[in-house]
mmCIF file of C-alpha atoms and ligand atoms in Angstrom:
data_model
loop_
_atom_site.group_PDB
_atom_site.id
_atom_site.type_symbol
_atom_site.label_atom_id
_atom_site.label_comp_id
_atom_site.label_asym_id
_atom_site.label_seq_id
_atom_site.Cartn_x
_atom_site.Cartn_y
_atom_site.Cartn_z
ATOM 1 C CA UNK D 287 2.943 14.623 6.674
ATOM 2 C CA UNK D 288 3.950 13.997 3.650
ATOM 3 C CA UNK D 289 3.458 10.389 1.995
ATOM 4 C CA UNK D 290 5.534 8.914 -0.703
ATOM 5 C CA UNK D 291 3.627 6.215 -2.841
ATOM 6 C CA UNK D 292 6.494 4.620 -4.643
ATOM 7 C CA UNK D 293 5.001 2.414 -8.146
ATOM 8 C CA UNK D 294 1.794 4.781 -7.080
ATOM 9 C CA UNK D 295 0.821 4.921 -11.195
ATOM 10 C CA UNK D 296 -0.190 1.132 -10.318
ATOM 11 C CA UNK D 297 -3.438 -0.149 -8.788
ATOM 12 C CA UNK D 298 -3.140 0.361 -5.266
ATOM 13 C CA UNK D 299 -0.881 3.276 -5.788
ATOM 14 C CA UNK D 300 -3.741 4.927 -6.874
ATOM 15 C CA UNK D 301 -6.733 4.004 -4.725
ATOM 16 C CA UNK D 302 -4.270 5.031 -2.361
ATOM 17 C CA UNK D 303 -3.265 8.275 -3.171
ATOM 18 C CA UNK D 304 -6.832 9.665 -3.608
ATOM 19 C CA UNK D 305 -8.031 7.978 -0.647
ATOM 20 C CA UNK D 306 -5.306 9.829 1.165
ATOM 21 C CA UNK D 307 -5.563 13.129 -0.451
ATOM 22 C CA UNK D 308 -9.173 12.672 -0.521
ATOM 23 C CA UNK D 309 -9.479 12.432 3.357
ATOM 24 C CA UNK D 310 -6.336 13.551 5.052
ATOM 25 C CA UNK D 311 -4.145 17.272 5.196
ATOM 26 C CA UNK D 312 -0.910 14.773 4.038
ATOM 27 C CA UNK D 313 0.516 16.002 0.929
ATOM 28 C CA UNK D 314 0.884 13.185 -1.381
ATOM 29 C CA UNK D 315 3.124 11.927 -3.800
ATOM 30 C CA UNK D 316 3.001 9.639 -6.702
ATOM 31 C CA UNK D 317 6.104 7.947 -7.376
ATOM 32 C CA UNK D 318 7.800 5.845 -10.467
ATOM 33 C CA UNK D 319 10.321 4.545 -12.243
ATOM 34 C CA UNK D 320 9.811 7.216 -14.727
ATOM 35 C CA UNK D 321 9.296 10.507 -13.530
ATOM 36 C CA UNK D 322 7.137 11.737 -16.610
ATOM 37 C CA UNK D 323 4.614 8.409 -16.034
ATOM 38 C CA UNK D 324 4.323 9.490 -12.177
ATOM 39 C CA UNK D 325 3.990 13.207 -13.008
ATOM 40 C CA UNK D 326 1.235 12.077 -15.686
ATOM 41 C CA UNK D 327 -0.507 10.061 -13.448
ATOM 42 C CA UNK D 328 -0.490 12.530 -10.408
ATOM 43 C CA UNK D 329 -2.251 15.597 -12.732
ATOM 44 C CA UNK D 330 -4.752 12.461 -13.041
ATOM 45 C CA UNK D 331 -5.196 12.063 -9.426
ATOM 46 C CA UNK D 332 -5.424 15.427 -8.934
ATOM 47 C CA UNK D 333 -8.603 16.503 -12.055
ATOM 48 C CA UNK D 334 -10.015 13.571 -10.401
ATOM 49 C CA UNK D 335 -10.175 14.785 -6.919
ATOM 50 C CA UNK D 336 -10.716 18.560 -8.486
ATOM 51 C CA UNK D 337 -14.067 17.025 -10.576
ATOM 52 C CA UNK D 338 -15.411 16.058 -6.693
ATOM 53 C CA UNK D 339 -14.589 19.362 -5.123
ATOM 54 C CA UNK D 340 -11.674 18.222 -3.504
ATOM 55 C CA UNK D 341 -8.835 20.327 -3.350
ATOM 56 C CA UNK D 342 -5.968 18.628 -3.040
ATOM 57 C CA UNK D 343 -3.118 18.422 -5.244
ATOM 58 C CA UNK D 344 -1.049 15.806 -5.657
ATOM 59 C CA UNK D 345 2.644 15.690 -7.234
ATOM 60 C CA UNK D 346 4.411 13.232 -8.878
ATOM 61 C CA UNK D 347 8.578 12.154 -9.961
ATOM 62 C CA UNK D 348 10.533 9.674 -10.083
ATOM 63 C CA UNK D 349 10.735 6.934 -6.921
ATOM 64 C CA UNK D 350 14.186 8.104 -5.585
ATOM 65 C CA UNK D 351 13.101 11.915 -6.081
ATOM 66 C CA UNK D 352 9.500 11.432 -4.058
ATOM 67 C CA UNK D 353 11.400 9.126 -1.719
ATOM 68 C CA UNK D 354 13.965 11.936 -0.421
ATOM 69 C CA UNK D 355 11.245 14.530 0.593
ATOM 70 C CA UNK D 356 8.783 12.158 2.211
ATOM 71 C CA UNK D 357 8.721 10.526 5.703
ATOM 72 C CA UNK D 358 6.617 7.687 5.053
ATOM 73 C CA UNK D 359 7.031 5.433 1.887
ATOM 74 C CA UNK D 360 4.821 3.306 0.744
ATOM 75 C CA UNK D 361 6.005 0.213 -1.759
ATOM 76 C CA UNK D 362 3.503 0.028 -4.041
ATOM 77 C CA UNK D 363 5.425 -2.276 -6.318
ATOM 78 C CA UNK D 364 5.078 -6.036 -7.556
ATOM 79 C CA UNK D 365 6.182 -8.599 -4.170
ATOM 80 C CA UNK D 366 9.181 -9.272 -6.315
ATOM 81 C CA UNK D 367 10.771 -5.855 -6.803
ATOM 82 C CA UNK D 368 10.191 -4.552 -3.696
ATOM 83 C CA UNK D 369 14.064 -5.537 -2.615
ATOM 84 C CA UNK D 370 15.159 -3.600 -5.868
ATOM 85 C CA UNK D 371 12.652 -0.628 -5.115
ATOM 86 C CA UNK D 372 14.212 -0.545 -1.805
ATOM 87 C CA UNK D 373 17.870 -0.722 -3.070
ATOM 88 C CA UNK D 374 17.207 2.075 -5.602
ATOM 89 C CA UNK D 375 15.903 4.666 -3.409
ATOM 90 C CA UNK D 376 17.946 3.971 0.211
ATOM 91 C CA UNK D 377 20.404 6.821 -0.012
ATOM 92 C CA UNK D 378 17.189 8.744 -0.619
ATOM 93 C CA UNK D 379 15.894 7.561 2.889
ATOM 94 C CA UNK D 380 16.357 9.381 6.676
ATOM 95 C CA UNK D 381 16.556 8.439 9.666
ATOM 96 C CA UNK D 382 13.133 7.934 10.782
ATOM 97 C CA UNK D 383 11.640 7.115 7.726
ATOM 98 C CA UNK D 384 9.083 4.912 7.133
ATOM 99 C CA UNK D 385 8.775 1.824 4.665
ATOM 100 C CA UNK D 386 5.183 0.825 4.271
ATOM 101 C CA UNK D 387 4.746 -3.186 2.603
ATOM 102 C CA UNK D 388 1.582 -3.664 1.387
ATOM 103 C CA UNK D 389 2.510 -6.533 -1.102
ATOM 104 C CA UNK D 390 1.699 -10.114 -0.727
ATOM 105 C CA UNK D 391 3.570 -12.495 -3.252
ATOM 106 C CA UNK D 392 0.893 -15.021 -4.927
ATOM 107 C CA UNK D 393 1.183 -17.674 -7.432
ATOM 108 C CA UNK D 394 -2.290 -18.955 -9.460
ATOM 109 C CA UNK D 395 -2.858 -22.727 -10.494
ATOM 110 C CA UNK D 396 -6.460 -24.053 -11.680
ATOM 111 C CA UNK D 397 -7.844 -23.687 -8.047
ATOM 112 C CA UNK D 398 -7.194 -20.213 -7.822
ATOM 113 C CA UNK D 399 -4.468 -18.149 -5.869
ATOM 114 C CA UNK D 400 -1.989 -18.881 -3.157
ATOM 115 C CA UNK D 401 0.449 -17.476 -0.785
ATOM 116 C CA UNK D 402 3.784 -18.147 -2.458
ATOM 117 C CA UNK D 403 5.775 -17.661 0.808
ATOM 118 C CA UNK D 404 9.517 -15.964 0.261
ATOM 119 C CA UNK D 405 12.638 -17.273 1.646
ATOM 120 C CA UNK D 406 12.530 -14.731 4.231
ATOM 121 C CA UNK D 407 9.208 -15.719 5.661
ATOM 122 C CA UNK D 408 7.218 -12.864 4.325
ATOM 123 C CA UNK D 409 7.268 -9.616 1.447
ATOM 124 C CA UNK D 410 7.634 -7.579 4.853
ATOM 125 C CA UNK D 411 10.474 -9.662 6.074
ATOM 126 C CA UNK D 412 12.372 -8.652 2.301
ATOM 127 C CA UNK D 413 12.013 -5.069 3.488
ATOM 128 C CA UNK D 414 13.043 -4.964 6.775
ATOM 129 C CA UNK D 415 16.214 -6.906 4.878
ATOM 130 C CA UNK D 416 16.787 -3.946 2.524
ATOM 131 C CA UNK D 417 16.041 -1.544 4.762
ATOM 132 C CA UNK D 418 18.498 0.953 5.218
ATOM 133 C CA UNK D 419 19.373 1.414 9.792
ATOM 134 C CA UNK D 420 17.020 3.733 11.292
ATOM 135 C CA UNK D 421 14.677 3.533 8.673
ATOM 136 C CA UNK D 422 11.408 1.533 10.239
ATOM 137 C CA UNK D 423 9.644 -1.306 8.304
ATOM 138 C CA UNK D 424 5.674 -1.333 8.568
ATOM 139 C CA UNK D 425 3.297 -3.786 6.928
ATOM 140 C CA UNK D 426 -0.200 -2.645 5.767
ATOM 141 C CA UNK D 427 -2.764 -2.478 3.022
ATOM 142 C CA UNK D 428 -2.281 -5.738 2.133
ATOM 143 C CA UNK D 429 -6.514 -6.893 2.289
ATOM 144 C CA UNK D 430 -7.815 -4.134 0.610
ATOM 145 C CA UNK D 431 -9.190 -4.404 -2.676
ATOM 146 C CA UNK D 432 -7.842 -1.974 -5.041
ATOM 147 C CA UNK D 433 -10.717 -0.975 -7.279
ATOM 148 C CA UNK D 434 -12.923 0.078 -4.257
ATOM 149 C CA UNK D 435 -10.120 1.756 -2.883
ATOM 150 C CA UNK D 436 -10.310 3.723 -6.478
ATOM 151 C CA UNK D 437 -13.941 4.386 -6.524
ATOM 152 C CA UNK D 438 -14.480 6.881 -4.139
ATOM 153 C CA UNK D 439 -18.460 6.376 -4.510
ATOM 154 C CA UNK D 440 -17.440 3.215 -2.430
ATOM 155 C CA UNK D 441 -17.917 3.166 1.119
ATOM 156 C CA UNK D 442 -14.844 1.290 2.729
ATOM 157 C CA UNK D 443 -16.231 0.009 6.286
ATOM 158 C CA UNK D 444 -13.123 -2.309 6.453
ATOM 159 C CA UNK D 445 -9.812 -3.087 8.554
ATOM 160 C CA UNK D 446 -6.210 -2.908 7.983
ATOM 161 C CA UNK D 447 -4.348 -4.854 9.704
ATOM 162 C CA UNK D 448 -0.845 -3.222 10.544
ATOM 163 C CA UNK D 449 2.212 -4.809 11.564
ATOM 164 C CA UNK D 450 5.824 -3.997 12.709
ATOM 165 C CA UNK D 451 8.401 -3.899 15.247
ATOM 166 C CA UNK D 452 8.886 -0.307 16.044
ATOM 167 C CA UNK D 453 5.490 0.977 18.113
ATOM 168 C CA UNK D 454 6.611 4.317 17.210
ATOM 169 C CA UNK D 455 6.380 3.723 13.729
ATOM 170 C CA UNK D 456 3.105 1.072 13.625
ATOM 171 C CA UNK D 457 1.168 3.988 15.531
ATOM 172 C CA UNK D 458 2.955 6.653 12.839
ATOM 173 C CA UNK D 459 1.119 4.550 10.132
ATOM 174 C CA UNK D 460 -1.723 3.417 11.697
ATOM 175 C CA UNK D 461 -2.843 7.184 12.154
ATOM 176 C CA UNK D 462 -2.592 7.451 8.764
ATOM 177 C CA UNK D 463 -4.328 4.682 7.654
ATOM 178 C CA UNK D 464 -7.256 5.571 9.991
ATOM 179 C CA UNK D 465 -7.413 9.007 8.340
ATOM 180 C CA UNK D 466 -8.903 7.546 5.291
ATOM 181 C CA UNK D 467 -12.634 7.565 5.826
ATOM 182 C CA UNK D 468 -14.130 3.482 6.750
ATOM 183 C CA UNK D 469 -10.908 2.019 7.350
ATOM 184 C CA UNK D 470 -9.657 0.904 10.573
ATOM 185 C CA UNK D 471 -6.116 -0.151 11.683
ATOM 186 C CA UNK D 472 -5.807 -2.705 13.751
ATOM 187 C CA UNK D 473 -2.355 -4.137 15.494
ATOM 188 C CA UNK D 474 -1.486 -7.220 14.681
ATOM 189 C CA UNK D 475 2.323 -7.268 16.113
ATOM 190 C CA UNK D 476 5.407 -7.807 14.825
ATOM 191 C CA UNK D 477 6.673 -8.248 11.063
ATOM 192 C CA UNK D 478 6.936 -12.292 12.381
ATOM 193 C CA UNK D 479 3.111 -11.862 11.920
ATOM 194 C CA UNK D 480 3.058 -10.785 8.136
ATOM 195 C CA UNK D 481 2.703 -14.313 6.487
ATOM 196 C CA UNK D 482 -0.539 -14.692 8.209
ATOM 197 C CA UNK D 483 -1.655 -11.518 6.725
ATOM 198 C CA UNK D 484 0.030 -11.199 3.442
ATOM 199 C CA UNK D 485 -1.715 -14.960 2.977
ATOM 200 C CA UNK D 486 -5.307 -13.529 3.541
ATOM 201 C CA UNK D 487 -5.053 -12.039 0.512
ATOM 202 C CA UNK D 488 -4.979 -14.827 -1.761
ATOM 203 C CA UNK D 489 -8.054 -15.857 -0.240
ATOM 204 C CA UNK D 490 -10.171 -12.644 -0.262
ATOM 205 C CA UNK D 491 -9.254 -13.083 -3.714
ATOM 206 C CA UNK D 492 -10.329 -16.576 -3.806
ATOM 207 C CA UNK D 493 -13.881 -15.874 -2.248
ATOM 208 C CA UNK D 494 -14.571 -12.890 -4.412
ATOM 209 C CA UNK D 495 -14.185 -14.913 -7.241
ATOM 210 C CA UNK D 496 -16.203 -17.953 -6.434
ATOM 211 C CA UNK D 497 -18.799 -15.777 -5.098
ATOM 212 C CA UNK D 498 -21.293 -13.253 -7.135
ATOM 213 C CA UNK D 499 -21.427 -9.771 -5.822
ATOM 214 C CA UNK D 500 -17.996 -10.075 -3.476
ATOM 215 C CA UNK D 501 -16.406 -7.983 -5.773
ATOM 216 C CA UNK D 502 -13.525 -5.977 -4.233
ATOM 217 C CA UNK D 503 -14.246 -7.597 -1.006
ATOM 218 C CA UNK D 504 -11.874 -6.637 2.432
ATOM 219 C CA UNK D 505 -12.331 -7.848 5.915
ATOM 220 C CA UNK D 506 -14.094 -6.634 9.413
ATOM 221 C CA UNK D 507 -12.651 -7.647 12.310
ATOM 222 C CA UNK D 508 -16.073 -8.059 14.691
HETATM 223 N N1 NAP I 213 -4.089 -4.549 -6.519
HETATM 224 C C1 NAP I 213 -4.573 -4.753 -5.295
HETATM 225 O O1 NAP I 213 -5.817 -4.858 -5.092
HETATM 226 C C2 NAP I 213 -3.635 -4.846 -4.106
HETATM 227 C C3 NAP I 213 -4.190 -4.835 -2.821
HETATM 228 C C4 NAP I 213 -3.343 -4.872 -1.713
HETATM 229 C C5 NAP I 213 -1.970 -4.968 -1.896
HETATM 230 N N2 NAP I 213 -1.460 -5.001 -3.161
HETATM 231 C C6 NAP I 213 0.014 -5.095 -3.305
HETATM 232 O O2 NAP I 213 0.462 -3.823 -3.758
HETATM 233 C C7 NAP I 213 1.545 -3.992 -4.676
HETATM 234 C C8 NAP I 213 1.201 -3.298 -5.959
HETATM 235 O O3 NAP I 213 0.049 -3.921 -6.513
HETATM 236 P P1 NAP I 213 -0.657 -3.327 -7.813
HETATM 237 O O4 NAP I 213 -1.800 -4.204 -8.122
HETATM 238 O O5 NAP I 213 -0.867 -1.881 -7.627
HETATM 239 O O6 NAP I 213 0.513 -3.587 -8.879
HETATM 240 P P2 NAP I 213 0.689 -3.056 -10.358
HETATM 241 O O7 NAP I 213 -0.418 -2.112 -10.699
HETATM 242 O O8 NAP I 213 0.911 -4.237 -11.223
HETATM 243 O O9 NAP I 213 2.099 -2.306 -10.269
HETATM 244 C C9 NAP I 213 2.297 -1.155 -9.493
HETATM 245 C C10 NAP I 213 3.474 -0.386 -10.018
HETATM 246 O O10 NAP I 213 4.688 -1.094 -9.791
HETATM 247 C C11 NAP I 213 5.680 -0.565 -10.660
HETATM 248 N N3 NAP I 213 6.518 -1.649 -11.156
HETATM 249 C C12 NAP I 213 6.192 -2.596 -12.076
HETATM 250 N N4 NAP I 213 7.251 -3.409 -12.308
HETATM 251 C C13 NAP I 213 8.251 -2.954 -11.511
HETATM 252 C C14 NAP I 213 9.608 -3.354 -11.317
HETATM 253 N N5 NAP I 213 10.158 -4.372 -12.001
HETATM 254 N N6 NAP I 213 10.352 -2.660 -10.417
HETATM 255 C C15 NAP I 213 9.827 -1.605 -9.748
HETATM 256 N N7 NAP I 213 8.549 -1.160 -9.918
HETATM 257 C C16 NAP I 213 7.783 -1.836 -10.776
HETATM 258 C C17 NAP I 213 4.941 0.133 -11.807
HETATM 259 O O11 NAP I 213 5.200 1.523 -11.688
HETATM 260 P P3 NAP I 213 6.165 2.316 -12.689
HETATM 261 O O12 NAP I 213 6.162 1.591 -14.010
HETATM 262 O O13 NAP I 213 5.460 3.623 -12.784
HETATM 263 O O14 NAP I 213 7.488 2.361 -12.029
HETATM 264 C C18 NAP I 213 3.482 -0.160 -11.522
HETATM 265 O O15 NAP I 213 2.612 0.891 -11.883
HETATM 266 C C19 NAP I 213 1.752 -5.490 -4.878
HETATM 267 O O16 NAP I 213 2.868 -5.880 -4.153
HETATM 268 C C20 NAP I 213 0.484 -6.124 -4.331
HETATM 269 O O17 NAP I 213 0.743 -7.362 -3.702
HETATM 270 C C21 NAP I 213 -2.248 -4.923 -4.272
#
């Protein structure tokens, strides 16, 4: 299948992409606001993967352009552009395509970080709001920590929890996300569920920090 990763030159764009290209026959690509920066970035990816043995190439261009020729894309953008990401690449989008959230929108103070709750109840609820009809909404990735997503010395052994309101589509993406190696999809209903999971985030976060060697930590459902 192939997999769109739109703002995939960012953190979790890239753990990502060479998780996915790493473990799964999808063909992959990296997308961006600037074609040449997502091109760039995907010849990284790809020496990367080549320097393990892997071969699997992954392209890059720019969000609308990796948007039209893939059937699942994946927001990897800032909580509060994903509207705008949406609205720039929705004539790009089919029927049957699939937007994947994986952002949670956080706010810091001295204590550390919090859920900073939208208007529309979660960053998943701001999708399904831009997204184009027939084009599914699915929430995942949110709890996983980008650098050991990266680092591809690190074993995962963690759970995604996936959410949305098409079964069709939740199963579509949970198949993919349990073709990356350690990670297991769980279902945890409908997008009315996503502030409960965009908000674990925060405090992953949270206990990393205030704890030595929880680096990068995720969470096990057991
Ligand atoms: N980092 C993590 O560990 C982690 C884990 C789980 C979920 N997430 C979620 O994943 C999303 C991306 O996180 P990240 O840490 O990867 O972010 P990031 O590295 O700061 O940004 C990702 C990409 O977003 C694009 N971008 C930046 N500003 C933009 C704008 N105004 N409009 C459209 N695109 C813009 C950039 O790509 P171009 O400049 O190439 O367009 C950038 O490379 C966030 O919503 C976050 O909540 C992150």
């Amino acid at each position: 299948m192939k997999i769109a990763i739109l703002g995939g030159t960012g953190d979790i764009g890239e753990g990502l992409a060479l998780r996915l290209a790493a473990d799964t026959s999808h063909r992959i690509a990296i997308g961006s606001r600037e074609a040449e920066k997502a091109e760039n970035k995907a010849e990284e990816y790809t020496t990367e993967l080549e320097s393990r043995g892997l071969d699997a190439a992954v392209t890059g261009g720019e969000n609308a352009a990796v948007a039209a020729e893939a059937r699942i894309v994946v927001l990897a953008v800032p909580p509060y552009h994903v509207g705008d990401t949406v609205e720039a690449v929705a004539e790009a989008l089919d029927d049957g395509d699939v937007l994947v959230s994986p952002a949670t929108g956080m706010k810091r103070d001295e204590e550390g970080f919090h859920y900073h709750k939208p208007g529309a109840g979660s960053v998943t609820a701001i999708v399904a709001d831009a997204a184009p009809e027939g084009v599914d909404v699915v929430g995942a990735f949110h709890n996983l920590a980008a650098a050991r997503l990266a680092n591809l010395d690190a074993d995962l052994g963690v759970d995604t929890l996936v959410i949305g309101d098409d079964e069709d589509a939740k199963r579509t993406v949970s198949d993919v996300a349990e073709g990356i190696e350690g990670l297991r999809a769980l279902d945890a209903g409908g997008i009315a569920n996503a502030p409960e999971i965009e908000g674990l985030t925060p405090l992953l976060i949270n206990v990393a920090s205030s704890n030595d060697g929880l680096d990068d930590l995720g969470v096990r459902f057991q």
